[in-house]
Amino acid sequence: MGEKYILFFEGNGAEYRPRNCHKKNTVLLLLLLLLLLLLLLLLLLLLLYYYYYYYYYYYCYYYYYYYYYYYYYYYYYHFYYYFYYFFCYHHLLLPTTTTTLLLLLLLLLLLLLLLLLLLLLLLPTTTTTTTTTTTTTTTSTTTLLLVLLLLLLLLLLLLLLLLQLLLLLLLLLLLLLLLLLLLLLLLLLLLFLLLPPPPPPPPPFTVTKNVFTQWLLLQLIAHIRGHACFTNSPCYSYDQPEPFKPT
């Protein structure tokens, strides 16, 4: 069974178009909408991942400085939580770089697919044009676009493989650096453990009690205060004779 055509009259000539051309356009439009939805979903996942990562990164950072403040009192806990902070930092940073690169590559791939679908929508498919004098047939561009799509996919796969190799190398280097830093911190911890503890504080200041000296001091304070209260009272004036003062 051959493909059925519909005759369209335009100007001085006529054109035969296939019946299923509208179906192809609707399918391409549906694919375009699906890819746009996938792009939005990937962007949403990227934003959620970054929010989750930064929240837990500052959580570890906060506890690191909290235990650094109490370093002079609990230095054993300080080093323990410094390891914890270092572990959190490196194990949250490495998955972030890999996942962001992969998400960006997926976004790039989806953008390329969108461009190809737009080209498929804009460029014409196989048509047969019939006029009153001559008949011309245009070649199809669908096969050429499919070949270009396959080439782009192969290039993207090669780029993904290269990036994975680079990420593995970086991961190995970071693990080596992490091991070196852990060894250095263990050495510092051993040094702190081998150091002698700080000397205890001096005993509190003690005073020997003497009842007689305390009584004499109280009598002297009472005598001075009583004399000051009497001379500063309103009853005492210069017009009246001086009160009797014992010699």
mmCIF file of C-alpha atoms in Angstrom:
data_model
loop_
_atom_site.group_PDB
_atom_site.id
_atom_site.type_symbol
_atom_site.label_atom_id
_atom_site.label_comp_id
_atom_site.label_asym_id
_atom_site.label_seq_id
_atom_site.Cartn_x
_atom_site.Cartn_y
_atom_site.Cartn_z
ATOM 1 C CA MET A 1 0.000 0.000 0.000
ATOM 2 C CA GLY A 2 1.434 3.346 -0.998
ATOM 3 C CA GLU A 3 1.226 6.522 1.028
ATOM 4 C CA LYS A 4 -1.855 8.626 0.321
ATOM 5 C CA TYR A 5 -1.508 12.301 -0.626
ATOM 6 C CA ILE A 6 -3.864 15.266 -0.556
ATOM 7 C CA LEU A 7 -3.811 17.848 -3.373
ATOM 8 C CA PHE A 8 -3.419 21.473 -2.226
ATOM 9 C CA PHE A 9 -3.874 24.370 -4.676
ATOM 10 C CA GLU A 10 -1.672 27.406 -4.022
ATOM 11 C CA GLY A 11 -1.452 30.246 -6.542
ATOM 12 C CA ASN A 12 -0.700 28.949 -10.048
ATOM 13 C CA GLY A 13 0.383 25.484 -8.946
ATOM 14 C CA ALA A 14 -0.689 22.534 -6.834
ATOM 15 C CA GLU A 15 1.100 20.535 -4.120
ATOM 16 C CA TYR A 16 0.658 16.971 -2.876
ATOM 17 C CA ARG A 17 1.137 16.550 0.900
ATOM 18 C CA PRO A 18 0.951 13.296 2.904
ATOM 19 C CA ARG A 19 -2.038 12.702 5.144
ATOM 20 C CA ASN A 20 0.040 11.978 8.294
ATOM 21 C CA CYS A 21 2.095 15.205 8.247
ATOM 22 C CA HIS A 22 -0.086 16.701 10.995
ATOM 23 C CA LYS A 23 0.406 13.609 13.151
ATOM 24 C CA LYS A 24 4.189 13.952 12.854
ATOM 25 C CA ASN A 25 4.004 17.577 13.925
ATOM 26 C CA THR A 26 1.863 16.734 16.955
ATOM 27 C CA VAL A 27 4.240 13.943 18.002
ATOM 28 C CA LEU A 28 7.223 16.284 17.734
ATOM 29 C CA LEU A 29 5.416 18.931 19.749
ATOM 30 C CA LEU A 30 4.610 16.377 22.455
ATOM 31 C CA LEU A 31 8.267 15.318 22.578
ATOM 32 C CA LEU A 32 9.283 18.956 22.860
ATOM 33 C CA LEU A 33 6.935 19.488 25.800
ATOM 34 C CA LEU A 34 8.214 16.323 27.471
ATOM 35 C CA LEU A 35 11.807 17.488 27.189
ATOM 36 C CA LEU A 36 10.882 20.866 28.631
ATOM 37 C CA LEU A 37 9.282 19.141 31.606
ATOM 38 C CA LEU A 38 12.421 17.050 32.095
ATOM 39 C CA LEU A 39 14.528 20.191 32.043
ATOM 40 C CA LEU A 40 12.381 21.799 34.712
ATOM 41 C CA LEU A 41 12.551 18.659 36.834
ATOM 42 C CA LEU A 42 16.340 18.533 36.602
ATOM 43 C CA LEU A 43 16.623 22.176 37.565
ATOM 44 C CA LEU A 44 14.380 21.575 40.562
ATOM 45 C CA LEU A 45 16.470 18.594 41.655
ATOM 46 C CA LEU A 46 19.632 20.647 41.298
ATOM 47 C CA LEU A 47 18.244 23.419 43.483
ATOM 48 C CA LEU A 48 17.056 20.968 46.130
ATOM 49 C CA TYR A 49 20.411 19.218 46.179
ATOM 50 C CA TYR A 50 22.318 22.472 46.634
ATOM 51 C CA TYR A 51 20.021 23.527 49.463
ATOM 52 C CA TYR A 52 20.493 20.179 51.224
ATOM 53 C CA TYR A 53 24.263 20.283 50.764
ATOM 54 C CA TYR A 54 24.796 23.827 52.084
ATOM 55 C CA TYR A 55 22.552 23.212 55.093
ATOM 56 C CA TYR A 56 24.566 20.220 56.261
ATOM 57 C CA TYR A 57 27.885 21.847 55.383
ATOM 58 C CA TYR A 58 27.229 24.788 57.704
ATOM 59 C CA TYR A 59 25.962 22.370 60.341
ATOM 60 C CA CYS A 60 29.360 20.662 60.452
ATOM 61 C CA TYR A 61 31.127 24.014 60.278
ATOM 62 C CA TYR A 62 29.157 25.300 63.252
ATOM 63 C CA TYR A 63 30.087 22.316 65.408
ATOM 64 C CA TYR A 64 33.710 22.627 64.422
ATOM 65 C CA TYR A 65 33.908 26.180 65.745
ATOM 66 C CA TYR A 66 31.836 25.318 68.779
ATOM 67 C CA TYR A 67 34.362 22.735 69.892
ATOM 68 C CA TYR A 68 37.252 24.956 68.905
ATOM 69 C CA TYR A 69 35.997 27.465 71.478
ATOM 70 C CA TYR A 70 36.271 24.837 74.216
ATOM 71 C CA TYR A 71 39.694 23.724 73.070
ATOM 72 C CA TYR A 72 41.565 24.607 76.280
ATOM 73 C CA TYR A 73 39.163 22.663 78.470
ATOM 74 C CA TYR A 74 38.319 19.626 76.336
ATOM 75 C CA TYR A 75 41.121 19.278 73.824
ATOM 76 C CA TYR A 76 40.440 15.553 73.379
ATOM 77 C CA TYR A 77 36.921 16.349 72.193
ATOM 78 C CA HIS A 78 38.264 19.108 69.994
ATOM 79 C CA PHE A 79 40.381 16.710 67.960
ATOM 80 C CA TYR A 80 37.637 14.142 67.786
ATOM 81 C CA TYR A 81 35.178 16.665 66.389
ATOM 82 C CA TYR A 82 37.793 18.115 64.098
ATOM 83 C CA PHE A 83 37.992 14.683 62.455
ATOM 84 C CA TYR A 84 34.233 14.625 62.296
ATOM 85 C CA TYR A 85 34.157 18.045 60.623
ATOM 86 C CA PHE A 86 36.863 17.083 58.157
ATOM 87 C CA PHE A 87 35.012 13.896 57.287
ATOM 88 C CA CYS A 88 31.752 15.753 56.731
ATOM 89 C CA TYR A 89 33.405 18.432 54.651
ATOM 90 C CA HIS A 90 35.185 16.105 52.245
ATOM 91 C CA HIS A 91 32.391 13.606 51.922
ATOM 92 C CA LEU A 92 29.887 16.309 51.173
ATOM 93 C CA LEU A 93 32.108 18.230 48.798
ATOM 94 C CA LEU A 94 33.103 15.348 46.524
ATOM 95 C CA PRO A 95 29.603 14.083 45.708
ATOM 96 C CA THR A 96 28.566 17.658 45.065
ATOM 97 C CA THR A 97 31.116 18.195 42.300
ATOM 98 C CA THR A 98 30.346 14.893 40.598
ATOM 99 C CA THR A 99 26.602 15.283 40.778
ATOM 100 C CA THR A 100 26.665 18.856 39.542
ATOM 101 C CA LEU A 101 28.788 17.887 36.558
ATOM 102 C CA LEU A 102 26.505 15.009 35.704
ATOM 103 C CA LEU A 103 23.427 17.168 36.039
ATOM 104 C CA LEU A 104 24.945 19.845 33.847
ATOM 105 C CA LEU A 105 25.797 17.266 31.202
ATOM 106 C CA LEU A 106 22.257 15.951 31.289
ATOM 107 C CA LEU A 107 20.946 19.465 30.864
ATOM 108 C CA LEU A 108 23.250 19.985 27.901
ATOM 109 C CA LEU A 109 22.055 16.751 26.328
ATOM 110 C CA LEU A 110 18.433 17.760 26.752
ATOM 111 C CA LEU A 111 19.117 21.150 25.221
ATOM 112 C CA LEU A 112 20.686 19.511 22.187
ATOM 113 C CA LEU A 113 17.684 17.244 21.813
ATOM 114 C CA LEU A 114 15.424 20.269 21.997
ATOM 115 C CA LEU A 115 17.384 21.970 19.242
ATOM 116 C CA LEU A 116 17.142 18.894 17.046
ATOM 117 C CA LEU A 117 13.407 18.668 17.594
ATOM 118 C CA LEU A 118 13.036 22.316 16.684
ATOM 119 C CA LEU A 119 14.999 21.671 13.498
ATOM 120 C CA LEU A 120 12.728 18.744 12.710
ATOM 121 C CA LEU A 121 9.714 20.963 13.200
ATOM 122 C CA LEU A 122 11.059 23.816 11.104
ATOM 123 C CA LEU A 123 12.632 21.911 8.216
ATOM 124 C CA PRO A 124 10.258 20.340 5.643
ATOM 125 C CA THR A 125 9.804 16.596 5.232
ATOM 126 C CA THR A 126 9.494 14.707 1.912
ATOM 127 C CA THR A 127 7.142 16.614 -0.369
ATOM 128 C CA THR A 128 6.193 16.354 -4.035
ATOM 129 C CA THR A 129 5.361 19.599 -5.845
ATOM 130 C CA THR A 130 3.394 19.436 -9.131
ATOM 131 C CA THR A 131 2.919 22.491 -11.371
ATOM 132 C CA THR A 132 1.308 22.870 -14.792
ATOM 133 C CA THR A 133 4.652 22.810 -16.643
ATOM 134 C CA THR A 134 7.337 21.010 -14.513
ATOM 135 C CA THR A 135 7.441 18.504 -11.605
ATOM 136 C CA THR A 136 10.229 18.694 -8.908
ATOM 137 C CA THR A 137 10.884 16.408 -5.910
ATOM 138 C CA THR A 138 12.816 17.599 -2.814
ATOM 139 C CA THR A 139 14.954 15.139 -0.872
ATOM 140 C CA SER A 140 14.199 14.237 2.726
ATOM 141 C CA THR A 141 16.286 15.728 5.565
ATOM 142 C CA THR A 142 15.112 13.354 8.264
ATOM 143 C CA THR A 143 17.898 10.805 7.742
ATOM 144 C CA LEU A 144 20.552 13.531 7.822
ATOM 145 C CA LEU A 145 19.234 14.850 11.126
ATOM 146 C CA LEU A 146 19.177 11.368 12.617
ATOM 147 C CA VAL A 147 22.812 10.849 11.636
ATOM 148 C CA LEU A 148 23.723 14.169 13.236
ATOM 149 C CA LEU A 149 21.843 13.180 16.373
ATOM 150 C CA LEU A 150 23.746 9.900 16.623
ATOM 151 C CA LEU A 151 27.058 11.692 16.177
ATOM 152 C CA LEU A 152 26.212 14.162 18.912
ATOM 153 C CA LEU A 153 25.223 11.363 21.259
ATOM 154 C CA LEU A 154 28.507 9.574 20.628
ATOM 155 C CA LEU A 155 30.442 12.754 21.330
ATOM 156 C CA LEU A 156 28.562 13.265 24.558
ATOM 157 C CA LEU A 157 29.254 9.711 25.660
ATOM 158 C CA LEU A 158 32.953 10.206 25.016
ATOM 159 C CA LEU A 159 32.904 13.406 27.025
ATOM 160 C CA LEU A 160 31.164 11.634 29.878
ATOM 161 C CA LEU A 161 33.789 8.904 29.931
ATOM 162 C CA LEU A 162 36.609 11.435 29.960
ATOM 163 C CA LEU A 163 35.005 13.357 32.782
ATOM 164 C CA GLN A 164 34.534 10.207 34.810
ATOM 165 C CA LEU A 165 38.198 9.350 34.416
ATOM 166 C CA LEU A 166 39.201 12.833 35.489
ATOM 167 C CA LEU A 167 36.910 12.657 38.486
ATOM 168 C CA LEU A 168 38.373 9.333 39.520
ATOM 169 C CA LEU A 169 41.870 10.775 39.366
ATOM 170 C CA LEU A 170 40.824 13.769 41.419
ATOM 171 C CA LEU A 171 39.149 11.497 43.914
ATOM 172 C CA LEU A 172 42.310 9.453 44.345
ATOM 173 C CA LEU A 173 44.386 12.583 44.846
ATOM 174 C CA LEU A 174 41.977 13.916 47.425
ATOM 175 C CA LEU A 175 41.962 10.619 49.261
ATOM 176 C CA LEU A 176 45.739 10.671 49.427
ATOM 177 C CA LEU A 177 45.682 14.204 50.765
ATOM 178 C CA LEU A 178 43.071 13.202 53.280
ATOM 179 C CA LEU A 179 45.193 10.316 54.513
ATOM 180 C CA LEU A 180 48.204 12.581 54.883
ATOM 181 C CA LEU A 181 46.208 15.101 56.854
ATOM 182 C CA LEU A 182 44.806 12.393 59.081
ATOM 183 C CA LEU A 183 48.299 11.145 59.811
ATOM 184 C CA LEU A 184 49.421 14.648 60.699
ATOM 185 C CA LEU A 185 46.464 15.121 62.983
ATOM 186 C CA LEU A 186 47.122 11.804 64.667
ATOM 187 C CA LEU A 187 50.693 12.878 65.305
ATOM 188 C CA LEU A 188 49.479 16.126 66.813
ATOM 189 C CA LEU A 189 47.011 14.248 68.948
ATOM 190 C CA LEU A 190 49.735 11.945 70.218
ATOM 191 C CA LEU A 191 51.879 14.948 71.036
ATOM 192 C CA PHE A 192 49.076 16.502 73.029
ATOM 193 C CA LEU A 193 48.461 13.235 74.828
ATOM 194 C CA LEU A 194 52.116 12.841 75.720
ATOM 195 C CA LEU A 195 52.403 16.363 77.077
ATOM 196 C CA PRO A 196 51.987 16.651 80.858
ATOM 197 C CA PRO A 197 48.649 17.969 82.091
ATOM 198 C CA PRO A 198 48.487 21.568 83.289
ATOM 199 C CA PRO A 199 49.287 22.171 86.953
ATOM 200 C CA PRO A 200 46.357 22.306 89.354
ATOM 201 C CA PRO A 201 45.232 25.721 90.576
ATOM 202 C CA PRO A 202 46.612 27.002 93.878
ATOM 203 C CA PRO A 203 44.583 26.389 97.021
ATOM 204 C CA PRO A 204 42.191 29.143 98.106
ATOM 205 C CA PHE A 205 43.419 31.890 100.442
ATOM 206 C CA THR A 206 42.787 30.941 104.094
ATOM 207 C CA VAL A 207 42.661 33.337 107.054
ATOM 208 C CA THR A 208 43.268 32.271 110.637
ATOM 209 C CA LYS A 209 40.447 33.429 112.853
ATOM 210 C CA ASN A 210 41.309 35.514 115.913
ATOM 211 C CA VAL A 211 38.336 36.528 118.053
ATOM 212 C CA PHE A 212 40.129 39.260 120.024
ATOM 213 C CA THR A 213 41.419 41.150 116.960
ATOM 214 C CA GLN A 214 37.971 40.956 115.350
ATOM 215 C CA TRP A 215 36.404 42.424 118.544
ATOM 216 C CA LEU A 216 38.912 45.286 118.610
ATOM 217 C CA LEU A 217 38.231 46.127 114.960
ATOM 218 C CA LEU A 218 34.478 46.151 115.548
ATOM 219 C CA GLN A 219 34.866 48.490 118.554
ATOM 220 C CA LEU A 220 37.030 50.897 116.574
ATOM 221 C CA ILE A 221 34.540 50.977 113.670
ATOM 222 C CA ALA A 222 31.626 51.561 116.069
ATOM 223 C CA HIS A 223 33.473 54.402 117.869
ATOM 224 C CA ILE A 224 34.385 56.209 114.616
ATOM 225 C CA ARG A 225 30.893 55.843 113.183
ATOM 226 C CA GLY A 226 29.195 57.014 116.382
ATOM 227 C CA HIS A 227 31.372 60.123 116.599
ATOM 228 C CA ALA A 228 30.695 60.977 112.934
ATOM 229 C CA CYS A 229 26.933 60.573 113.392
ATOM 230 C CA PHE A 230 26.957 62.833 116.494
ATOM 231 C CA THR A 231 28.975 65.669 114.915
ATOM 232 C CA ASN A 232 26.895 65.607 111.712
ATOM 233 C CA SER A 233 23.533 65.622 113.517
ATOM 234 C CA PRO A 234 21.246 68.750 113.339
ATOM 235 C CA CYS A 235 21.332 69.100 117.153
ATOM 236 C CA TYR A 236 25.016 69.979 117.039
ATOM 237 C CA SER A 237 25.602 73.713 116.268
ATOM 238 C CA TYR A 238 28.250 76.350 116.996
ATOM 239 C CA ASP A 239 25.932 78.533 119.147
ATOM 240 C CA GLN A 240 25.627 75.897 121.811
ATOM 241 C CA PRO A 241 28.537 75.102 124.052
ATOM 242 C CA GLU A 242 30.731 72.262 123.058
ATOM 243 C CA PRO A 243 29.808 68.924 124.501
ATOM 244 C CA PHE A 244 31.998 67.298 127.000
ATOM 245 C CA LYS A 245 34.925 65.580 125.315
ATOM 246 C CA PRO A 246 36.842 63.076 127.314
ATOM 247 C CA THR A 247 40.556 63.568 127.423
#
